[in-house]
Short mmCIF file of C-alpha atoms in Angstrom, two decimals:
data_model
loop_
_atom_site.label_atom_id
_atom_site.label_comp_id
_atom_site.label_asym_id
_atom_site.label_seq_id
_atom_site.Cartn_x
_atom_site.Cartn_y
_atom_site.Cartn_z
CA UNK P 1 -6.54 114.02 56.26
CA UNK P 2 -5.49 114.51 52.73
CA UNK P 3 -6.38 110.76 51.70
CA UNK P 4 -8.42 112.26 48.83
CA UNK P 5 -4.86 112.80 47.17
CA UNK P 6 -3.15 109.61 47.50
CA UNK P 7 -6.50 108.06 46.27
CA UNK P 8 -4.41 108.78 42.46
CA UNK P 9 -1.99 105.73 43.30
CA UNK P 10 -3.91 103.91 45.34
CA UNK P 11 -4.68 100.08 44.61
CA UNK P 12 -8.06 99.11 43.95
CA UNK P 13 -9.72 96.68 46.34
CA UNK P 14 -9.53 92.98 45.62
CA UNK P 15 -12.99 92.84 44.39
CA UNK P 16 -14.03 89.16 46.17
CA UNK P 17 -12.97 90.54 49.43
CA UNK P 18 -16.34 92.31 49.38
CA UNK P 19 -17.87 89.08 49.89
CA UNK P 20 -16.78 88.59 53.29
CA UNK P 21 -15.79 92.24 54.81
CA UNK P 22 -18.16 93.94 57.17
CA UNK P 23 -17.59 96.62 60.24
CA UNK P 24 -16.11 95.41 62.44
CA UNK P 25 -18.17 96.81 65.13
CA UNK P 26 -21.35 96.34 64.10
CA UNK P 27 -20.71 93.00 61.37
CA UNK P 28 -22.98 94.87 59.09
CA UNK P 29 -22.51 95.36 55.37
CA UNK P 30 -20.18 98.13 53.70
CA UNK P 31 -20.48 100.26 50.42
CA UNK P 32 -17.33 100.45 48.72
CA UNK P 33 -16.90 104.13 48.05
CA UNK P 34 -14.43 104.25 44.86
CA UNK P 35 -14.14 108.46 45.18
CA UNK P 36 -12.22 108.33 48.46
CA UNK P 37 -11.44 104.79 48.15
CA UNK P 38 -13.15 103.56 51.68
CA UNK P 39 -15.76 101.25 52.60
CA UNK P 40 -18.75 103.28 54.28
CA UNK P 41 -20.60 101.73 57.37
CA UNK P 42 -23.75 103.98 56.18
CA UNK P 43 -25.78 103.10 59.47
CA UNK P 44 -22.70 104.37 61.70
CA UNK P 45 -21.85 107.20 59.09
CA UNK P 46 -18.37 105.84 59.26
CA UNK P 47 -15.28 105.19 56.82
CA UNK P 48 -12.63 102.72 57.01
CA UNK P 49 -9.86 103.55 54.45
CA UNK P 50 -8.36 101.14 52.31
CA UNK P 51 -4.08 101.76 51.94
CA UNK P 52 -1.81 100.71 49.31
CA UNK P 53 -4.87 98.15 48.30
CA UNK P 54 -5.31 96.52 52.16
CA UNK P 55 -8.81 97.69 53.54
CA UNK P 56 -7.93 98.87 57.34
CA UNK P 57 -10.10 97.55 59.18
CA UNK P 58 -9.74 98.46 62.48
CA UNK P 59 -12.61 101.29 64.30
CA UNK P 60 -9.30 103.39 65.37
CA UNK P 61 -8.75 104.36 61.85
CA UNK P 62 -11.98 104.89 60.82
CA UNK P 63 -13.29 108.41 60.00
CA UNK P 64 -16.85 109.81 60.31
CA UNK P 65 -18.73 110.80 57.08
CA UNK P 66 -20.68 113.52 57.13
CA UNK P 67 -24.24 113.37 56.08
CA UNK P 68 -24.04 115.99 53.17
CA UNK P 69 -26.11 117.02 50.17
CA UNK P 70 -26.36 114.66 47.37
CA UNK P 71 -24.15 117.23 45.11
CA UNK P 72 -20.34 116.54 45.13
CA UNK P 73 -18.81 114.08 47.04
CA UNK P 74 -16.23 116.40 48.41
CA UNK P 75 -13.76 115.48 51.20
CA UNK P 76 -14.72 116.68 54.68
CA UNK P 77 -11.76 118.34 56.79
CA UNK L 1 -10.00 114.59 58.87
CA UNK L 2 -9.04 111.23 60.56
CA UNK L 3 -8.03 110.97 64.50
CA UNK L 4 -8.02 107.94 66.45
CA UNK L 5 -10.67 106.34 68.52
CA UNK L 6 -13.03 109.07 66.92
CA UNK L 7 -16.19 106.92 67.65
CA UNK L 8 -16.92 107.38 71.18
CA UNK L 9 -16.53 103.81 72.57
CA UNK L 10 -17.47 103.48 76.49
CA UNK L 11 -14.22 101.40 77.08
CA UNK L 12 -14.83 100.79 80.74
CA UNK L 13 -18.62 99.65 79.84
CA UNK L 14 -17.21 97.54 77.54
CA UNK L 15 -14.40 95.72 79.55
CA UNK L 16 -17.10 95.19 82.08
CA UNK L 17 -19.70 93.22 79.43
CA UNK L 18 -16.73 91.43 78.26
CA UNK L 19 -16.35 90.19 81.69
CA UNK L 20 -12.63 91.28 81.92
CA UNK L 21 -12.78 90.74 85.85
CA UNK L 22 -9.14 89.55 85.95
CA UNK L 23 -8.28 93.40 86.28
CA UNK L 24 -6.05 95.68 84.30
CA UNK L 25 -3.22 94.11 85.25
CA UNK L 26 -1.63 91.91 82.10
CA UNK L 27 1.74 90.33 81.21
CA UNK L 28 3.96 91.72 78.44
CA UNK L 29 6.55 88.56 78.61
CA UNK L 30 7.29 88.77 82.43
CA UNK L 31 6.76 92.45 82.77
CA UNK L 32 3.23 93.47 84.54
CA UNK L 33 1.50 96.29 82.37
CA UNK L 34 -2.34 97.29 81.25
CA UNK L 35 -4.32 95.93 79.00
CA UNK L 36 -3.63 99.22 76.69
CA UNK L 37 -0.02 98.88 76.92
CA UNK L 38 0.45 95.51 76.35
CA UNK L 39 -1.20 95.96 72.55
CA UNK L 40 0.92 98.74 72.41
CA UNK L 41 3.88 97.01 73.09
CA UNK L 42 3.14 94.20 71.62
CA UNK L 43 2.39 96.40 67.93
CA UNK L 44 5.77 98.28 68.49
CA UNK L 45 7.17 94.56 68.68
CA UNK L 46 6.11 93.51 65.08
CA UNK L 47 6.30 96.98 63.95
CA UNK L 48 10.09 96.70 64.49
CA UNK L 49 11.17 93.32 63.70
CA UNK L 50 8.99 92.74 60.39
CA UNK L 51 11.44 92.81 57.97
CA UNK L 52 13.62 91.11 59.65
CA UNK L 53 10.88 88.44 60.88
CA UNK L 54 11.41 85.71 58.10
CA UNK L 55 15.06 85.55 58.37
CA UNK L 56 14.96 85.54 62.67
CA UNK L 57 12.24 82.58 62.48
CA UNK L 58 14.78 80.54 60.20
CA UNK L 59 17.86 81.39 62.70
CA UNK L 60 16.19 80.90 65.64
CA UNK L 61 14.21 77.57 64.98
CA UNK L 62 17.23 76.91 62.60
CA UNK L 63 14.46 76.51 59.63
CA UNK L 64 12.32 73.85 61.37
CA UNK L 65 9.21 76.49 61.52
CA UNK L 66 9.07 75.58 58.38
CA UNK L 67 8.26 71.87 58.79
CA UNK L 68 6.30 72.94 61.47
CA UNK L 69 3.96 75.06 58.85
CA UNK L 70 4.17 72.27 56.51
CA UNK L 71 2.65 70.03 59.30
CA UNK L 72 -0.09 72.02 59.83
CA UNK L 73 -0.92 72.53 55.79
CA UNK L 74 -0.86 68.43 55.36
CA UNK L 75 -2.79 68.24 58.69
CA UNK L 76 -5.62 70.74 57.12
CA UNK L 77 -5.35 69.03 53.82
CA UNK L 78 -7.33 71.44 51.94
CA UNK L 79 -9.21 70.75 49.23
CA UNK L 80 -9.61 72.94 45.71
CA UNK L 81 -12.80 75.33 46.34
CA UNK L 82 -11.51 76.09 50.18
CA UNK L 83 -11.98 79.70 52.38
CA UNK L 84 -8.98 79.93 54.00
CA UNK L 85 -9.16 83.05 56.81
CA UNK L 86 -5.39 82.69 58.07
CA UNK L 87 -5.17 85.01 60.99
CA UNK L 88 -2.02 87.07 62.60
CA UNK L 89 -0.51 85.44 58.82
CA UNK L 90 1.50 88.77 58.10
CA UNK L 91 3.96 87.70 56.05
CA UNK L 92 1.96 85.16 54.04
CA UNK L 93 3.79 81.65 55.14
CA UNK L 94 0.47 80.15 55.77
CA UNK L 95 -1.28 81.58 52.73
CA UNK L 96 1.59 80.49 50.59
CA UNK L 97 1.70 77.09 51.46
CA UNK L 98 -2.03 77.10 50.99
CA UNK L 99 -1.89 78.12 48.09
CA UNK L 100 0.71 75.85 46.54
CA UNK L 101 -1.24 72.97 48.57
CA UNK L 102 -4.65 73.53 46.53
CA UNK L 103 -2.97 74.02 43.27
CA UNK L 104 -1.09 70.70 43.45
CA UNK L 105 -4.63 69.13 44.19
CA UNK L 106 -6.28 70.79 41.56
CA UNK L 107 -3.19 69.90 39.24
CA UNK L 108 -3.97 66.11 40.12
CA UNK L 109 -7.71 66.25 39.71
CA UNK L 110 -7.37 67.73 36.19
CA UNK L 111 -4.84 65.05 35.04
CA UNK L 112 -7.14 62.31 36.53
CA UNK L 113 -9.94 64.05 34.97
CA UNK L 114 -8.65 63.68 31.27
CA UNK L 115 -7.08 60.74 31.98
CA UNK L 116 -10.90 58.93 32.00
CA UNK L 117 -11.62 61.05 29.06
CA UNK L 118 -9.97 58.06 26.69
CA UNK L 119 -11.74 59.29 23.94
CA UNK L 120 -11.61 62.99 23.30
CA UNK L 121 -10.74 64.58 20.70
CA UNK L 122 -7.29 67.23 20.72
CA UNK L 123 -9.76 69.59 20.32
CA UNK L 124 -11.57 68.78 23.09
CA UNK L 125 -8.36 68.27 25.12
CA UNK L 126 -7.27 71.92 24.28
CA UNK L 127 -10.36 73.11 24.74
CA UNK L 128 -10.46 71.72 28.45
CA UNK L 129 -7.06 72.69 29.48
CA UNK L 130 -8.04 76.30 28.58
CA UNK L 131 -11.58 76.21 30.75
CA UNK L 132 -9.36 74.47 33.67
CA UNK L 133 -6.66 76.65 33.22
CA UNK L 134 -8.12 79.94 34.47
CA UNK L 135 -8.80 77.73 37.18
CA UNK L 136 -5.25 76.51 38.45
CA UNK L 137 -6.55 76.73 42.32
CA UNK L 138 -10.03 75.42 42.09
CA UNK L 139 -11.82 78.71 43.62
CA UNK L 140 -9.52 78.36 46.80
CA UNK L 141 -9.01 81.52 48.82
CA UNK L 142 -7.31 83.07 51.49
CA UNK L 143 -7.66 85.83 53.42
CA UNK L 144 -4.53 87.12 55.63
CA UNK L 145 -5.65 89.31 58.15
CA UNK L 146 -3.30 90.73 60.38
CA UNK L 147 -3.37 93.68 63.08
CA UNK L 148 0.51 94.79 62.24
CA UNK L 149 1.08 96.87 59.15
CA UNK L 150 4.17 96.35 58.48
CA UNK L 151 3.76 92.85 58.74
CA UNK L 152 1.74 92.85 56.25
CA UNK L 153 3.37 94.78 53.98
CA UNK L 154 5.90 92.58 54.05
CA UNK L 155 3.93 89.79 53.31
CA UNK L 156 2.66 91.95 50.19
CA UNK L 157 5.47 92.52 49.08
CA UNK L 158 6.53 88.48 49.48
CA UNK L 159 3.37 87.30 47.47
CA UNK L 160 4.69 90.04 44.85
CA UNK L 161 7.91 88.68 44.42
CA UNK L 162 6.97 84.89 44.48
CA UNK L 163 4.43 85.63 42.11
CA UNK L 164 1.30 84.90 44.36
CA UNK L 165 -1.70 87.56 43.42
CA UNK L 166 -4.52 84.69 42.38
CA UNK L 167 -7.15 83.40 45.25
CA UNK L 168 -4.91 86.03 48.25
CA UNK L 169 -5.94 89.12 49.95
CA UNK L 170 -5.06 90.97 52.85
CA UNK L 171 -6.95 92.82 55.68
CA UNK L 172 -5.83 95.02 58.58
CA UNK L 173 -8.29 93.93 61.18
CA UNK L 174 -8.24 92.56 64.91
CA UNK L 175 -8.54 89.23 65.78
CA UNK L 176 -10.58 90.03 68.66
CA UNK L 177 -13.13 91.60 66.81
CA UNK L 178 -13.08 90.42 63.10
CA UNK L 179 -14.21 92.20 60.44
CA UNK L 180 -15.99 89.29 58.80
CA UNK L 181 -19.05 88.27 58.66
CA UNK L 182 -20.56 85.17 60.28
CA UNK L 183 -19.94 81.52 58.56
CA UNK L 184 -18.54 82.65 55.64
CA UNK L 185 -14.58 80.21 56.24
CA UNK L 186 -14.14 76.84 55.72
CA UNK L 187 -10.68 76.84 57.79
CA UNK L 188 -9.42 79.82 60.22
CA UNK L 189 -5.88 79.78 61.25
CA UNK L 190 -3.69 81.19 63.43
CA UNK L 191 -0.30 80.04 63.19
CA UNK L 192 2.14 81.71 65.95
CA UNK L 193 -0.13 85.03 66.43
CA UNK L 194 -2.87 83.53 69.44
CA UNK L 195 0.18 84.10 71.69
CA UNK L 196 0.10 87.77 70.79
CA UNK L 197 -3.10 88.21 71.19
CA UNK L 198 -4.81 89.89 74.34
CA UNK L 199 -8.00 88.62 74.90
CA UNK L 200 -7.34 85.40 73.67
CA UNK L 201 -11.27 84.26 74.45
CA UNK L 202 -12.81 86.97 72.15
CA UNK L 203 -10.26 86.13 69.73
CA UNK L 204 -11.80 82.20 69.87
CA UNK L 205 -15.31 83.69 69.95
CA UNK L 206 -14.81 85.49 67.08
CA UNK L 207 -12.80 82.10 65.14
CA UNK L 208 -16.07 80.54 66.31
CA UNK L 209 -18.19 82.98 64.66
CA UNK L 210 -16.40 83.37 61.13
CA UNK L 211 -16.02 79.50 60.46
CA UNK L 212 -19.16 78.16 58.40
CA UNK L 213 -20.67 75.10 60.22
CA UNK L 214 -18.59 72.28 59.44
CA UNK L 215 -15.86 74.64 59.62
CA UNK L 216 -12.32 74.16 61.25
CA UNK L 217 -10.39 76.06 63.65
CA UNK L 218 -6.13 75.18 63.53
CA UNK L 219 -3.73 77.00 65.66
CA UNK L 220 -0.16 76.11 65.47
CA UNK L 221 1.90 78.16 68.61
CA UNK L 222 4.81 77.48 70.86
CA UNK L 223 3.37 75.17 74.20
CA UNK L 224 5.02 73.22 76.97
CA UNK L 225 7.66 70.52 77.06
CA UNK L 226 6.92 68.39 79.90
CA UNK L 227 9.84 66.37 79.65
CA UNK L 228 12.24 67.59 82.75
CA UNK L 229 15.54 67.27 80.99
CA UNK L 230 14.57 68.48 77.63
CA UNK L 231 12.59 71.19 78.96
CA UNK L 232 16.11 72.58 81.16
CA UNK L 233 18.13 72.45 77.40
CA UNK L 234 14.52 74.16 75.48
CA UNK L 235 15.19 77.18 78.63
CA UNK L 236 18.65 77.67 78.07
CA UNK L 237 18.46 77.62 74.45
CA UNK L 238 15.62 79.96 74.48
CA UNK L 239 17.04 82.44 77.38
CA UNK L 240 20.65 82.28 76.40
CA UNK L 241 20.55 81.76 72.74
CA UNK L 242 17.16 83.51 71.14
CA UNK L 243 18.17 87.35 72.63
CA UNK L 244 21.45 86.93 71.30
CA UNK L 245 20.40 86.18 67.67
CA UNK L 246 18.05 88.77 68.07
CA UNK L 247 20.53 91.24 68.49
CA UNK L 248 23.09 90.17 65.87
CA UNK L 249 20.81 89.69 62.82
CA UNK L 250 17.52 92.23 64.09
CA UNK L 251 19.71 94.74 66.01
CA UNK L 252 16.96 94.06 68.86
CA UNK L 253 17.77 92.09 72.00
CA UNK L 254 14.19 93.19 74.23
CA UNK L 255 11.75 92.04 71.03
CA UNK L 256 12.88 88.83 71.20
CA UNK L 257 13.12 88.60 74.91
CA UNK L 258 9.64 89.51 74.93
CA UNK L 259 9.38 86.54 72.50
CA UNK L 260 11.12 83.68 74.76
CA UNK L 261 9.23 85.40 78.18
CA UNK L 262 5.77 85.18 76.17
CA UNK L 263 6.50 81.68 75.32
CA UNK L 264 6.56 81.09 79.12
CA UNK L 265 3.77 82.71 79.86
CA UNK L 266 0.96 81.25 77.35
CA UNK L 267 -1.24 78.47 78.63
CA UNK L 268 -0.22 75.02 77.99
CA UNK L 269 -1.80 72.22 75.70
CA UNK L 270 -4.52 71.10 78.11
CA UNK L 271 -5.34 74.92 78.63
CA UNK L 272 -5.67 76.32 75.36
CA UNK L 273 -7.90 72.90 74.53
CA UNK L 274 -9.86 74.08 77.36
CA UNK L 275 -10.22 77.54 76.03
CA UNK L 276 -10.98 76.38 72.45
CA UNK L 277 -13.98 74.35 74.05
CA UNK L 278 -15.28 77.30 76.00
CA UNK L 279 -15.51 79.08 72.57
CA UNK L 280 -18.10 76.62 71.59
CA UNK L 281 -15.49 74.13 69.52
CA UNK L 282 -16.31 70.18 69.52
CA UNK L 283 -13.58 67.44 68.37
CA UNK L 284 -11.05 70.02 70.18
CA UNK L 285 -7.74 67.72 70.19
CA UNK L 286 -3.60 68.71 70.05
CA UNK L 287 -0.39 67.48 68.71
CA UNK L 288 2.62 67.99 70.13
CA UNK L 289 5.35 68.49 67.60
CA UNK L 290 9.09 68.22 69.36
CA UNK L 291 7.86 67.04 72.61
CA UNK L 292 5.77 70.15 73.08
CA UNK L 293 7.92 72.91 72.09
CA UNK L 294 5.07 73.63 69.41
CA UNK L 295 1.76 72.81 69.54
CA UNK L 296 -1.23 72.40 66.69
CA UNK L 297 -4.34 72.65 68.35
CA UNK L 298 -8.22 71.76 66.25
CA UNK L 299 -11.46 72.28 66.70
CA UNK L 300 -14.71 71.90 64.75
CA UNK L 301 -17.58 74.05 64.46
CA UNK L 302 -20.50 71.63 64.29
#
């Protein structure tokens, strides 16, 4: 882990890509999480990160979110 | 924290529904491995000869990819306001040319444009070359998707340094399982990368799904020279030459002997038309350019 460090550098997503991006496993919409910098498949309660500004969009590198309280938005292990 | 194939996939349920009956038994070039290891390989491939990719496809082809890319930009003949998906583009040729294709359009229309406006006034004349010139490609776009990191940071780092950042994006995704949604291109391309790919009839299925009706589906890869004679000079050149060069400019003889064997191995023109079809494509037609030694297949969603 410790992608909630390199989110300081980290390029923003190209904002019309949002248009056409989806999970790849299910083709359903994503929420562009600007905190950890990842789009969130909220159905599948998973994360694909985004790298150096290029979304990675592949289910291998996708991480599970937890569902946790709606206080901080702090990085699971 | 992140590990790999976290979400638990039944693979062997899913080979089955995918009706891979053929077995696991795939080539890499002309060795025999599993489906598994033959992405593997195939990643370690690109992984190792990115940055060194731009300069081997000039050697080897002694710059005539280039025409060949050219070809298939005049044959799409894009218009300003185009979705461009360009998959397996890594390092941006595709997307480039694209790009520079839409803009000279768009530069055209605009000059025809105030050309009919005899009677404007310099204000007005300023005033549209400003609106316009926020504008230089028309609302063209293209996505470069691409399964290879490295490839695509190279690309990145090409668009940087030619100064491409308007209407371009990149994705790390699969072509066999896309993640975009449904009709949302005009165009999808895959220019040298369908050879690459494994399941070469999901990665159609999915083409099929992201083009918008209407929408057209261009794939420019290495195919079959018929003709006896030149075919015999194509096989030396490619088995004698290609490794060599490899070697000598990459440092890596076996990733381009992968590339001449894989060559070999692809289906040929009627084939992949064949294969295009099954994927639901009408209008699905191919050009041989140098008697076969590369192929531009098309295909329209209707």
């Amino acid at each position: 882990s410790g992608s909630g460090s390199g989110s300081a550098r980290a390029q923003p997503l190209e904002p019309s890509l949002l248009r056409f991006l989806v999970c790849p496993l299910s083709k359903r919409p994503l929420r562009y999480e600007e905190a950890t910098n990842e789009l969130i498949n909220e159905e599948l309660g998973i994360a694909y990160p985004i790298i150096d500004g290029i979304p990675n969009m592949v289910p291998e590198a996708a991480r599970r979110t937890h569902k946790k309280p709606p206080a901080e938005g702090s990085e699971q292990p | 924290c992140r590990c790999r194939a976290l979400l638990s996939r039944p693979a062997g349920a899913l080979r089955a529904r995918r009706g891979l009956a053929a077995g696991p038994e795939m080539h890499f070039g002309f060795q025999t491995v599993t489906e598994e290891e033959r992405r593997e390989k195939i990643y370690q491939v690109f992984e190792t000869v990115a940055k060194k990719y731009d300069v081997m496809n000039d050697s080897m082809t002694l710059g005539i990819h280039r025409v060949w890319k050219d070809i298939l930009m005049h044959k799409m003949n894009p218009c300003p306001g185009t979705l461009l998906l360009d998959v397996a583009g890594g390092t941006g040729d595709i997307a480039f040319r694209f790009i520079n294709y839409v803009r000279s359009v768009r530069q055209r229309q605009l000059q025809r444009k105030l050309k009919h406006h005899q009677n404007l006034s310099w204000q007005e004349i300023f005033e549209s070359y400003q609106k316009d010139k926020f504008n230089s490609l028309g609302d063209s776009q293209v996505v470069v998707c691409d399964i290879n990191r490295e490839m695509l940071k190279v690309g990145k780092q090409k668009a940087q340094h030619l100064g491409y950042s308007e209407g371009l994006s990149w994705v790390l995704g699969n072509a066999e399982e896309l993640p975009f949604d449904d009709e949302k291109f005009d165009v999808y391309t895959i220019a040298f990368g369908i050879r690459n790919v494994t399941r070469i009839d999901l990665a159609l299925q999915e083409a099929y799904r992201v083009l918008k009706p209407g929408g057209r589906f261009l794939c420019l890869e290495f195919s079959h020279v018929s003709n006896p004679l030149l075919s015999r000079l194509y096989d030396l050149y490619s088995f004698q030459v290609i490794p060599v060069l490899g070697e000598v400019i990459a440092g890596d003889w076996k990733s381009y002997q992968y590339l001449v064997e894989s060559i070999r191995q692809f289906p040929p023109q009627e084939e992949l038309k064949a294969m295009i079809e099954d994927a639901g494509f009408f209008k699905v037609d191919y050009e041989n350019l140098n008697f076969g030694i590369v192929a531009i297949h098309s295909g329209f969603k209707l």
